[in-house]
Structures are given as C-alpha cells and as structure tokens.
N, CA and C atoms as an extended XYZ file, in Angstrom:
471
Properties=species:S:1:pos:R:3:atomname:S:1:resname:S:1:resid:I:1 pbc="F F F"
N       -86.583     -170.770      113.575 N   UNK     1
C       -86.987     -171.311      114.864 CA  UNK     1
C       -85.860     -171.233      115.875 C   UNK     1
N       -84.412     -171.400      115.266 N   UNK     2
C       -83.445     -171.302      116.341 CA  UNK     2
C       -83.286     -170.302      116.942 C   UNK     2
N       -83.460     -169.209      115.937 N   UNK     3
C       -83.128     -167.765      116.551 CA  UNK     3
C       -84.692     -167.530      117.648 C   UNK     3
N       -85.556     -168.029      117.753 N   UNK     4
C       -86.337     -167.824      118.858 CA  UNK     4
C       -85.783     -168.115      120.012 C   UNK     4
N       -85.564     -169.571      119.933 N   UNK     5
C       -84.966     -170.028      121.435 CA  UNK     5
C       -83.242     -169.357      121.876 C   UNK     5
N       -82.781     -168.927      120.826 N   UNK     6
C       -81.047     -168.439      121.141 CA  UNK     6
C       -81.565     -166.692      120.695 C   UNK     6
N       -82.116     -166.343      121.135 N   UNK     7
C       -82.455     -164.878      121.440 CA  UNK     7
C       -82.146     -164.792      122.943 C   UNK     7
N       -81.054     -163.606      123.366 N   UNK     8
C       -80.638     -163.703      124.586 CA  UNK     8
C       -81.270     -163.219      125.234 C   UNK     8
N       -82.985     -162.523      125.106 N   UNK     9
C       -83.936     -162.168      126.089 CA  UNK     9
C       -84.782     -163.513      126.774 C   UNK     9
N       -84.851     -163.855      125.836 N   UNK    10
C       -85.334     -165.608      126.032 CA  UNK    10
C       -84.762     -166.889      126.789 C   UNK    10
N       -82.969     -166.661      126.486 N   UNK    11
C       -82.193     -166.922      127.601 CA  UNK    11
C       -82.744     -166.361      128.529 C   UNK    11
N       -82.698     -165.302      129.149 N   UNK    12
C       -82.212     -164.808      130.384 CA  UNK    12
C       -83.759     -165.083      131.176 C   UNK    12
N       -84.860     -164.765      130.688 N   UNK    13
C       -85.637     -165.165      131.623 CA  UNK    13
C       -86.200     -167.035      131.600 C   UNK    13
N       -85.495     -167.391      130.593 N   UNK    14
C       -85.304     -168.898      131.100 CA  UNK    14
C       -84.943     -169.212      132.522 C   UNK    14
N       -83.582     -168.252      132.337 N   UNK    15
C       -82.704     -168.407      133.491 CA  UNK    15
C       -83.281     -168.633      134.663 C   UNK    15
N       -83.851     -167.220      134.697 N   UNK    16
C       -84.922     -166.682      136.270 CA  UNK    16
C       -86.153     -167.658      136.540 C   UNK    16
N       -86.345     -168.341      135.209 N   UNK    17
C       -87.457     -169.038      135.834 CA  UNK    17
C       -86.690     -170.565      136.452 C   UNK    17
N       -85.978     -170.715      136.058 N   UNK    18
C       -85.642     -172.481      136.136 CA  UNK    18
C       -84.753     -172.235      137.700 C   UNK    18
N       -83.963     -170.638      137.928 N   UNK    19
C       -83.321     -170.533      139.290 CA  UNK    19
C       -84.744     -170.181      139.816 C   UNK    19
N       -85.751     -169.670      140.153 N   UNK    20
C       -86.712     -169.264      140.828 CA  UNK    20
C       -87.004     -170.860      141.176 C   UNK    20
N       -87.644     -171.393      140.345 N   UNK    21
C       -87.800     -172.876      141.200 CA  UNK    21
C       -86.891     -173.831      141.597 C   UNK    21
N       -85.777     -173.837      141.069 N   UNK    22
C       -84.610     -174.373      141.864 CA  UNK    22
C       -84.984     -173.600      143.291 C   UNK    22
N       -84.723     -172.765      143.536 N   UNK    23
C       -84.312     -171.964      145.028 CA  UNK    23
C       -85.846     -172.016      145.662 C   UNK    23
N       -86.969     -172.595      145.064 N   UNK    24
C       -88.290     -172.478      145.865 CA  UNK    24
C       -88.001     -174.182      146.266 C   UNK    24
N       -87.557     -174.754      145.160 N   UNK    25
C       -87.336     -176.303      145.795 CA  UNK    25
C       -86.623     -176.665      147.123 C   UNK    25
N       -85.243     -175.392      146.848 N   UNK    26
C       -84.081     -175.688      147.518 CA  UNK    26
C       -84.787     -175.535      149.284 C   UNK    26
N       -85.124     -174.669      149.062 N   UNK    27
C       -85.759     -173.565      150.649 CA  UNK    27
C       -86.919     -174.840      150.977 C   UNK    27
N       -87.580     -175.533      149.982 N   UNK    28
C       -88.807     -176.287      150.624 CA  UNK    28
C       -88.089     -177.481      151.336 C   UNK    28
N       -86.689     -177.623      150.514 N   UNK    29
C       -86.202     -179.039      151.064 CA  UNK    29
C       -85.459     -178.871      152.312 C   UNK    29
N       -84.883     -177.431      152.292 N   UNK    30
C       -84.210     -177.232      153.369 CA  UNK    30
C       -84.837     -176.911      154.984 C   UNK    30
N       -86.265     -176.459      154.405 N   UNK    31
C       -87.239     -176.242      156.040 CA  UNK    31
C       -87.476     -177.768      156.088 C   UNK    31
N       -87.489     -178.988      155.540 N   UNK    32
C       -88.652     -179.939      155.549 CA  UNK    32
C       -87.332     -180.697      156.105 C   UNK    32
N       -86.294     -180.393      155.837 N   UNK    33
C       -84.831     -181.552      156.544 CA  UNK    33
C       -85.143     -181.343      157.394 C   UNK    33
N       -85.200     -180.398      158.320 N   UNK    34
C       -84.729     -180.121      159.775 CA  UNK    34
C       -85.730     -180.940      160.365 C   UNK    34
N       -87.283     -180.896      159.900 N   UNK    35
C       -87.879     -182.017      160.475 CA  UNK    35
C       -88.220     -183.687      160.366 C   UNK    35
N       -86.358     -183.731      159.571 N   UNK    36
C       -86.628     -185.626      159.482 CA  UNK    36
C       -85.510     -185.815      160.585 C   UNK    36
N       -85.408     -187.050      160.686 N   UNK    37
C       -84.420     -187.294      162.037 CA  UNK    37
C       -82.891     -187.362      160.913 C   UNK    37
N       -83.259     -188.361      159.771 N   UNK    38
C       -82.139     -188.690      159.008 CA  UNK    38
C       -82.067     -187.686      157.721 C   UNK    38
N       -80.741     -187.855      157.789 N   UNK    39
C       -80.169     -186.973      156.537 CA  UNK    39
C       -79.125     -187.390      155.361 C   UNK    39
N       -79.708     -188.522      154.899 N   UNK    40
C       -79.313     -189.248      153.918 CA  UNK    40
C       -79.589     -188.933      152.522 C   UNK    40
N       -79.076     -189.599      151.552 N   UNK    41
C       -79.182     -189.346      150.596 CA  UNK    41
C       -80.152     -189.426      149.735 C   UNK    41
N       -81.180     -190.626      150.367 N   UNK    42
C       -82.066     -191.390      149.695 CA  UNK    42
C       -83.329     -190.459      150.679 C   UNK    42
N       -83.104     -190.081      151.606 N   UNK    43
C       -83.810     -189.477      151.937 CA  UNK    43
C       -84.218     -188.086      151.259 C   UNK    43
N       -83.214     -187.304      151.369 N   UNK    44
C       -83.332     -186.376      150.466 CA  UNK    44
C       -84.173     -186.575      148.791 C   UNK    44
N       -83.689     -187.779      148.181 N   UNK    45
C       -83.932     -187.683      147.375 CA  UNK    45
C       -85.583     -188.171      147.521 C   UNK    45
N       -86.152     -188.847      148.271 N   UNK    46
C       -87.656     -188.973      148.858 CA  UNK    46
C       -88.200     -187.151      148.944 C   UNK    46
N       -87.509     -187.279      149.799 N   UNK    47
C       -88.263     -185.551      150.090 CA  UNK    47
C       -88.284     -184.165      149.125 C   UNK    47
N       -87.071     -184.495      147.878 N   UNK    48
C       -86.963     -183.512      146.968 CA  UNK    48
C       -87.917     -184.220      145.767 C   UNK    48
N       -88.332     -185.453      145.565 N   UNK    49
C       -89.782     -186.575      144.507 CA  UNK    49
C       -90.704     -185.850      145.136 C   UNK    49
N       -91.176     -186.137      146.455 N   UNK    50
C       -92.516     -185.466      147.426 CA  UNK    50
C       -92.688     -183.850      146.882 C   UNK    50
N       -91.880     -183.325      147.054 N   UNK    51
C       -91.907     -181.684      147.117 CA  UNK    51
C       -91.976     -181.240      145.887 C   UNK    51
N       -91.567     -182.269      144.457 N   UNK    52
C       -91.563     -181.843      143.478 CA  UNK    52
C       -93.344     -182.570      142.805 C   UNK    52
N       -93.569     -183.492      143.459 N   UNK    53
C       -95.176     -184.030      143.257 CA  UNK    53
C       -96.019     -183.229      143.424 C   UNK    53
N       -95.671     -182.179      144.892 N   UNK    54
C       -96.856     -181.736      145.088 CA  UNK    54
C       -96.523     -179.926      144.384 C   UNK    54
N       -95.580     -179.626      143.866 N   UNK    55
C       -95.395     -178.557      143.182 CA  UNK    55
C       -96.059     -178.883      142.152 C   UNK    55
N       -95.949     -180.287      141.010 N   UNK    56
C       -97.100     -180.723      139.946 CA  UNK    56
C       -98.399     -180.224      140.377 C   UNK    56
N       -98.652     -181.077      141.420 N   UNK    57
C       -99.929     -181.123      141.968 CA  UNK    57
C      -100.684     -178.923      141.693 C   UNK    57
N       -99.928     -178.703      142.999 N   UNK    58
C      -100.490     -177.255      143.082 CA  UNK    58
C      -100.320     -176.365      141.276 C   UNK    58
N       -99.331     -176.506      140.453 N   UNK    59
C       -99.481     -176.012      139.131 CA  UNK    59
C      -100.396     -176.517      138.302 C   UNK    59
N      -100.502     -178.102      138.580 N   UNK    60
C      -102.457     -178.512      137.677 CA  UNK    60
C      -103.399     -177.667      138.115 C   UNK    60
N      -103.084     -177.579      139.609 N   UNK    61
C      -104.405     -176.951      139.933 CA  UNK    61
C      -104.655     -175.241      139.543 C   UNK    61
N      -103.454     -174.879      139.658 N   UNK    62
C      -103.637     -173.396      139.035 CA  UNK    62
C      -104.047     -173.513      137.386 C   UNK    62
N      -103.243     -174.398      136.803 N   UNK    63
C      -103.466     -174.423      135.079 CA  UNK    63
C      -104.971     -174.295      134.635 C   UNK    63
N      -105.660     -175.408      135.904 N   UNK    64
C      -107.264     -175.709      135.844 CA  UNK    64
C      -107.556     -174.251      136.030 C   UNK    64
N      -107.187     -173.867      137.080 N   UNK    65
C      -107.859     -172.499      136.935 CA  UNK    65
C      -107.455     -171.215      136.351 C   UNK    65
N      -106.746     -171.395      135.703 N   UNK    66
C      -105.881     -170.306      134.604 CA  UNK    66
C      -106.920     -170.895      133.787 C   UNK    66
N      -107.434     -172.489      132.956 N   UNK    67
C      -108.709     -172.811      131.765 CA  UNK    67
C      -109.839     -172.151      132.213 C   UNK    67
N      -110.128     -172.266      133.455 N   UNK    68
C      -111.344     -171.929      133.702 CA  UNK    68
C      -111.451     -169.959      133.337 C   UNK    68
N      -110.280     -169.964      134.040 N   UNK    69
C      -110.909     -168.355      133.674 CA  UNK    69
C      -110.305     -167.430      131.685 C   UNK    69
N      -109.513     -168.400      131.281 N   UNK    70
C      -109.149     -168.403      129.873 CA  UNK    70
C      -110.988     -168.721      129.401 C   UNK    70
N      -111.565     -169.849      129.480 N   UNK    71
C      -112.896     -170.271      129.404 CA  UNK    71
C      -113.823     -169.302      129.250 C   UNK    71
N      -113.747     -168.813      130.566 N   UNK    72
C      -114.783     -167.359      130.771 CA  UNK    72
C      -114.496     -166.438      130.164 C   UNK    72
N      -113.293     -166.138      130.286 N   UNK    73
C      -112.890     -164.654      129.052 CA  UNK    73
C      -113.068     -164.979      127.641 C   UNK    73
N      -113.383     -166.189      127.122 N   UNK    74
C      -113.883     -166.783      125.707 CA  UNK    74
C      -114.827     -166.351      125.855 C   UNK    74
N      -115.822     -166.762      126.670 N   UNK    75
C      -117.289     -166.915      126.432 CA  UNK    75
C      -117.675     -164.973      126.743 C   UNK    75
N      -117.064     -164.279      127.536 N   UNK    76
C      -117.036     -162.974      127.512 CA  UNK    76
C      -116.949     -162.257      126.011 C   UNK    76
N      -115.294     -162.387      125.588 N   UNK    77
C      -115.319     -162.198      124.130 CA  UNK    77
C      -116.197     -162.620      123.198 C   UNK    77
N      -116.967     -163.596      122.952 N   UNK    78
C      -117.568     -164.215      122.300 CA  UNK    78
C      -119.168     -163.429      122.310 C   UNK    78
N      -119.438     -162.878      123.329 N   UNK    79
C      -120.419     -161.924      123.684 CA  UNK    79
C      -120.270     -160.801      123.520 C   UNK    79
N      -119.148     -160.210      123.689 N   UNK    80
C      -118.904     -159.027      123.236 CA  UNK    80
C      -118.352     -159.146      121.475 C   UNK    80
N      -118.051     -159.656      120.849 N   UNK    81
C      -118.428     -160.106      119.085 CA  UNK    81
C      -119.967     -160.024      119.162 C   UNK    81
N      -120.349     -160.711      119.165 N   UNK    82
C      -121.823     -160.900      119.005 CA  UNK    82
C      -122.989     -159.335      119.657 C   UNK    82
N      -122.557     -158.327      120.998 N   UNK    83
C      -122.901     -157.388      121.236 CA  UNK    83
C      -122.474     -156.541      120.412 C   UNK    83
N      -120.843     -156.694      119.600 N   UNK    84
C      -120.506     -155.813      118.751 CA  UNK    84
C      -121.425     -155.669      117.579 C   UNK    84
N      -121.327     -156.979      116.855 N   UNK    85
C      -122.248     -156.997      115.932 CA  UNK    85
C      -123.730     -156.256      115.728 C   UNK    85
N      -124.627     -156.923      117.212 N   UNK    86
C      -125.765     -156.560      116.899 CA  UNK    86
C      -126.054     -154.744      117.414 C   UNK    86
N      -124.752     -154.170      118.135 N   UNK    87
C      -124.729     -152.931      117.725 CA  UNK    87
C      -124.889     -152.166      116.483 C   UNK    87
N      -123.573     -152.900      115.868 N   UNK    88
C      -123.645     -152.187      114.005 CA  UNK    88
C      -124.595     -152.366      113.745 C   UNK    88
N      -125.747     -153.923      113.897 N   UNK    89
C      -126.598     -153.978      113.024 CA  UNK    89
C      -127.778     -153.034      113.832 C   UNK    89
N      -127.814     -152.226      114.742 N   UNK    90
C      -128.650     -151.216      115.079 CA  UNK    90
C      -128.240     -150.362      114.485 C   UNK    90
N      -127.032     -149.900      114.309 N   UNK    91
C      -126.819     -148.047      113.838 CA  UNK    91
C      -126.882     -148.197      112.508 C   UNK    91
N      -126.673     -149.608      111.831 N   UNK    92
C      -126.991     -149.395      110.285 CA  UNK    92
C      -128.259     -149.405      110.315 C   UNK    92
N      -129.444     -150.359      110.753 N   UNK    93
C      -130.761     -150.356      110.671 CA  UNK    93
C      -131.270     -148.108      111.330 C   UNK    93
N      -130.495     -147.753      112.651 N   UNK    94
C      -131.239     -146.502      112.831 CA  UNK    94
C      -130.521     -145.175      111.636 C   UNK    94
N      -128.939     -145.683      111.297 N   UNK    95
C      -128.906     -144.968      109.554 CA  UNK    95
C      -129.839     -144.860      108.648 C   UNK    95
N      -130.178     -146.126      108.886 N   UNK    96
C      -131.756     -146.284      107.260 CA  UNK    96
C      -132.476     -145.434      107.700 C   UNK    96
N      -132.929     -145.743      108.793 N   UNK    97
C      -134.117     -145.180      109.718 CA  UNK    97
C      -133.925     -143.339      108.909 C   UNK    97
N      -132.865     -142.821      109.794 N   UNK    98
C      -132.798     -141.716      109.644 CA  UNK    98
C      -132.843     -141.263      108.352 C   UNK    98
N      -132.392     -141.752      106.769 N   UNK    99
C      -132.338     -141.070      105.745 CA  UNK    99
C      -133.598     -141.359      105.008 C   UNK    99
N      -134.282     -142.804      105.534 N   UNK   100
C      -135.670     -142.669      105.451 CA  UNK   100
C      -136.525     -141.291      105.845 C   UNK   100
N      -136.521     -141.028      107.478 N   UNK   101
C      -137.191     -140.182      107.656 CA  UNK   101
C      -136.638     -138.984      106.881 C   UNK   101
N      -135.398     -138.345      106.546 N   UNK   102
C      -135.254     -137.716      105.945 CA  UNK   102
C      -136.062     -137.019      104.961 C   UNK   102
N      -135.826     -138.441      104.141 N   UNK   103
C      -136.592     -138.277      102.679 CA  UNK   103
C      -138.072     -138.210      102.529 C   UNK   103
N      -138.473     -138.271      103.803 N   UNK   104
C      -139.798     -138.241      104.247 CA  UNK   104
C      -140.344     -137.054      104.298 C   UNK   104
N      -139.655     -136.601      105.522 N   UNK   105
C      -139.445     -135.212      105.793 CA  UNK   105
C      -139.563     -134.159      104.281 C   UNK   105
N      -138.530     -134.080      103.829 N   UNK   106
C      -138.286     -133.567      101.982 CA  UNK   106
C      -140.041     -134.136      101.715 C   UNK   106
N      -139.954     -134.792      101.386 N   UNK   107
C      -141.272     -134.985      100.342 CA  UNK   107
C      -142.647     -134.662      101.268 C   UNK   107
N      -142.617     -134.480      102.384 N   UNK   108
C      -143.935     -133.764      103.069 CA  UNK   108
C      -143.575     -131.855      102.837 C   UNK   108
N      -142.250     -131.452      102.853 N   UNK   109
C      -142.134     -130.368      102.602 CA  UNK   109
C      -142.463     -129.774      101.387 C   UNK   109
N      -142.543     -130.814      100.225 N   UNK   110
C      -142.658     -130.759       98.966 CA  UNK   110
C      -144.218     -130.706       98.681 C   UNK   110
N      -145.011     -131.751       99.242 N   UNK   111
C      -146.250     -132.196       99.626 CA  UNK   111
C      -146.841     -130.290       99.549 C   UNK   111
N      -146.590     -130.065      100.786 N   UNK   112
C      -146.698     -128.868      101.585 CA  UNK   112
C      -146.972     -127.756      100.996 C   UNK   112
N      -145.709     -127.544      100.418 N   UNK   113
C      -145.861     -126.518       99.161 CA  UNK   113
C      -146.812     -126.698       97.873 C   UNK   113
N      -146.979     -128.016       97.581 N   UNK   114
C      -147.955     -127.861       96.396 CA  UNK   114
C      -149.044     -127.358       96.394 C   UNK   114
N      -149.430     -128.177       97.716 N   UNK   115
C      -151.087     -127.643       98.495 CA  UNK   115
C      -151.274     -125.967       98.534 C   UNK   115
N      -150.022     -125.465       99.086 N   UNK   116
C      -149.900     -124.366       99.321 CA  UNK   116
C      -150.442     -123.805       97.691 C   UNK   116
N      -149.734     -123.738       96.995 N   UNK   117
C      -149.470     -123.504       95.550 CA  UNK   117
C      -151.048     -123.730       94.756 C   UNK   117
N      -152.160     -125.110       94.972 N   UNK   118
C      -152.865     -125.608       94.525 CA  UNK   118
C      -154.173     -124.429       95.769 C   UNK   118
N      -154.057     -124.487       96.783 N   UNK   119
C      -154.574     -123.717       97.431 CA  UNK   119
C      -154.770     -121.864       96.618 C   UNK   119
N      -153.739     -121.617       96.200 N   UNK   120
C      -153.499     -120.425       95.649 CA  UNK   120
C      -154.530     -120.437       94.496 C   UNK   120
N      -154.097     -121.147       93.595 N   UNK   121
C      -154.661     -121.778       92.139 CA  UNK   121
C      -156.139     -121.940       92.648 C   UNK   121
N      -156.431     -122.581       93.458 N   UNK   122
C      -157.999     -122.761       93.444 CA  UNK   122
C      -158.911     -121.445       93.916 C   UNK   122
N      -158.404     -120.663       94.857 N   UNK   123
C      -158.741     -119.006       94.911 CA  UNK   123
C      -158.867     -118.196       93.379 C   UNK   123
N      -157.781     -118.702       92.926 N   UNK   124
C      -157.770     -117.817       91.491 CA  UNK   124
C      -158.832     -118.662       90.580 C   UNK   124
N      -158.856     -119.635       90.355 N   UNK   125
C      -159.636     -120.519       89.681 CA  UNK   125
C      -161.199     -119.990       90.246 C   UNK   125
N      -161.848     -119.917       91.202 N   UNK   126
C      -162.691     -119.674       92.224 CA  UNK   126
C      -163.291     -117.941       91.770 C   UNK   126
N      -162.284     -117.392       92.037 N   UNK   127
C      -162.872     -116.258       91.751 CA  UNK   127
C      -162.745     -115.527       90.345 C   UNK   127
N      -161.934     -116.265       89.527 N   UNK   128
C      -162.411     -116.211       87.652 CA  UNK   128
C      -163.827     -116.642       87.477 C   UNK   128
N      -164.524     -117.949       88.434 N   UNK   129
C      -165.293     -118.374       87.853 CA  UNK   129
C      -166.931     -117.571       88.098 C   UNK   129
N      -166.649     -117.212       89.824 N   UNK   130
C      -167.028     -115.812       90.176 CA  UNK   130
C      -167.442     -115.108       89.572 C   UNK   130
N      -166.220     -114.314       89.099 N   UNK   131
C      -166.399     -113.083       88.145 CA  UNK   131
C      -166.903     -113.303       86.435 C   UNK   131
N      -166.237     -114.634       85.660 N   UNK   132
C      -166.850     -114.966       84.344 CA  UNK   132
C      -168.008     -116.022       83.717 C   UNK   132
N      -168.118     -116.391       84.635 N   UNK   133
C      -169.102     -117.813       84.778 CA  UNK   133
C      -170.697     -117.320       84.529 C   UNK   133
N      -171.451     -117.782       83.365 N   UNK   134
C      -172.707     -117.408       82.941 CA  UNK   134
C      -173.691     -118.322       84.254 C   UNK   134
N      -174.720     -116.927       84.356 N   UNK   135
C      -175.572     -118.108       85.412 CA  UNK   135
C      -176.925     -118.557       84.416 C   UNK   135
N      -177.164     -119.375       84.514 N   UNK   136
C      -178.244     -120.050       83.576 CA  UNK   136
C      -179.071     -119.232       82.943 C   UNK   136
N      -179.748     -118.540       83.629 N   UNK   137
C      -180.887     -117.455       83.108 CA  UNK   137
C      -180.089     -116.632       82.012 C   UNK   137
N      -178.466     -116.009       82.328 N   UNK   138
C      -177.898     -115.441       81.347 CA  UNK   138
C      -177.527     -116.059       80.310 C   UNK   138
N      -177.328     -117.452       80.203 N   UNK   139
C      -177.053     -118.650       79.196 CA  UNK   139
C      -178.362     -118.594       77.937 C   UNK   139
N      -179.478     -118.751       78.920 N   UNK   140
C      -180.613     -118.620       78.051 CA  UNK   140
C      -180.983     -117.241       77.245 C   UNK   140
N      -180.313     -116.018       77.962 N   UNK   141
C      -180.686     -115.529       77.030 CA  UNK   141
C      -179.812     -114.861       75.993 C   UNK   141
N      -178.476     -115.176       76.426 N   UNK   142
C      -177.324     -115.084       74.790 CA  UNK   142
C      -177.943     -116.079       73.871 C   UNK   142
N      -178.352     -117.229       74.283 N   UNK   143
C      -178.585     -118.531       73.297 CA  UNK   143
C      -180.075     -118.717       72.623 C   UNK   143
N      -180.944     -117.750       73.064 N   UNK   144
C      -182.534     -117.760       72.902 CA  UNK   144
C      -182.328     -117.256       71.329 C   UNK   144
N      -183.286     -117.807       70.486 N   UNK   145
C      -183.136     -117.288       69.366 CA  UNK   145
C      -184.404     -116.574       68.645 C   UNK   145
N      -184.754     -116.106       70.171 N   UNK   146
C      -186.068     -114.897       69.835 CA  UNK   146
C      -185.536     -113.839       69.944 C   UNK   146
N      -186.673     -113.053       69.185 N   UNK   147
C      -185.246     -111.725       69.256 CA  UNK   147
C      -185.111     -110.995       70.146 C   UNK   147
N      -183.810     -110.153       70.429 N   UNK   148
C      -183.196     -109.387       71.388 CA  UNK   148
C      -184.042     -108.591       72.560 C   UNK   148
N      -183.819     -108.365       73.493 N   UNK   149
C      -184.691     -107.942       74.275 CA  UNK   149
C      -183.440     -107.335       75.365 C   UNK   149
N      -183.619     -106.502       76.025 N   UNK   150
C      -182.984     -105.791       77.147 CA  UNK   150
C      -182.352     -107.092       77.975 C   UNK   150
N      -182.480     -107.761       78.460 N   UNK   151
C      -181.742     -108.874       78.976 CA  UNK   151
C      -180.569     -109.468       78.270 C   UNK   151
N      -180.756     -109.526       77.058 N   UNK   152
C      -179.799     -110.101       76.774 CA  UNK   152
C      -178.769     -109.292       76.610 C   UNK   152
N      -178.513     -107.781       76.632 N   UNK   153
C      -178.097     -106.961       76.778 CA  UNK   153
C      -177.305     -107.009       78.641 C   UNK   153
N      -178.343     -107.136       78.996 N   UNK   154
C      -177.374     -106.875       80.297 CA  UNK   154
C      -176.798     -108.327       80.887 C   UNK   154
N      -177.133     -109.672       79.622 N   UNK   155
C      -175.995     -110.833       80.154 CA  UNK   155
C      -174.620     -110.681       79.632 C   UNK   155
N      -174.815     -109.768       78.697 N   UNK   156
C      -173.145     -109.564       78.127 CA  UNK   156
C      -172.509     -108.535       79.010 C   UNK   156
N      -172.920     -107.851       80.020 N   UNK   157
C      -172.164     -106.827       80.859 CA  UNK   157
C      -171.683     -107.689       82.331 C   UNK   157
C-alpha cells in the first residue's frame, strides 16, 4: 500500500492538483480583496471560509452530476449485457436453425432419390408384369383339367 502512495508519479500529480487549487483559491481571494474596504486578517480569513464553501458547494454539485451520468452509463451497460446476451441467444438459436435446416435439406435430397430409384423399380416392376402376368382366361386354361386344346397352347407363348 505504501508503495502506491510514495510512487513518484502519484507524487507529482498530487502536486498539480493541490497547487491548481491553491492558485484557483489564491486568484479568487485576490479579485474578491480589492472589493472589501478592509484588509485584515480576519477578514481574509472570512473571505478565504466563503470561497472555500462555495468551491464545496460547486464540486457536490458536479459529483451529483458526475452520479448521475456514472448512473446512466450503468443502466446503458446493463443494456448492452443484456442486448449482448439476447444476441448470442439469437445466433445460437439461428445456428440450430441452420444445421436443422441443413439436415433437412440432406434428408429431402435423400427422400428424392429414393422416389427417384422406387419410380425406376416400379416401371420395371410394371412392365415384367406386362410382359409375364397370366390374364385369367390364360390361367384357366394351363389349370383346366380337360384335355388340351389349341389354347392352352397359345397361353404358354
């Protein structure tokens, strides 16, 4: 902790700050003499209490408004967390999205092709049945068990 405060960068703008208001005091007390009649000691010391009251005064009032806008930049940040968030939770929800549709995609392509494939198969299926398929009248007469006759001859061709 010591070496914070005896760090000689820390000195030095100590320095500047404690002479900066010394010399803003000095200059306030020195315009504000010329307009008292007396120049006493006790006077001075009235007018350097006054000048240092209302230097309090005007630094509350900045501090208030240094909270107020510390305040707002909370409630900013605090919105932007919360906008952060419900960003991610969009690009992870439109990630899903996308490897969903993906896989969607894939399995309609897959879909696609079977039909294709089953489409094929049912042409071939279709026209075997076409070409080998007994039509009734020829059924009856491989299976008739009267005897042979020219028909049944031309259901076996």
């Amino acid at each position: 902790m010591d070496s914070a405060y005896n760090n000689p960068i820390r000195q030095r703008i100590n320095k500047i700050f404690d002479s900066h208001i010394i010399t803003d005091n000095s200059e306030a007390l020195y315009t504000v003499s010329g307009l008292c009649s007396s120049n006493s000691a006790y006077t001075r010391r009235i007018l350097v209490n006054e000048i240092e009251k209302r230097d309090l005064i005007v630094n509350k009032a900045i501090l208030g408004e240094y909270s107020k806008v510390k305040d707002k930049l909370q409630v900013l940040i605090d919105s932007l967390n919360s906008l952060d968030v419900a960003v991610k939770d969009m690009s992870n929800r439109l990630h899903e999205s996308k490897t969903k549709t993906h896989h969607i995609i894939a399995q309609t392509t897959k879909l696609k092709d079977e039909r294709r494939k089953t489409k094929k198969k049912l042409l071939w299926v279709n026209a075997f049945v076409k070409n080998f398929h007994l039509s009734p009248e020829q059924c009856k007469n491989l299976f008739d068990v009267s005897p042979l006759t020219i028909d049944f001859f031309n259901s076996l061709t």
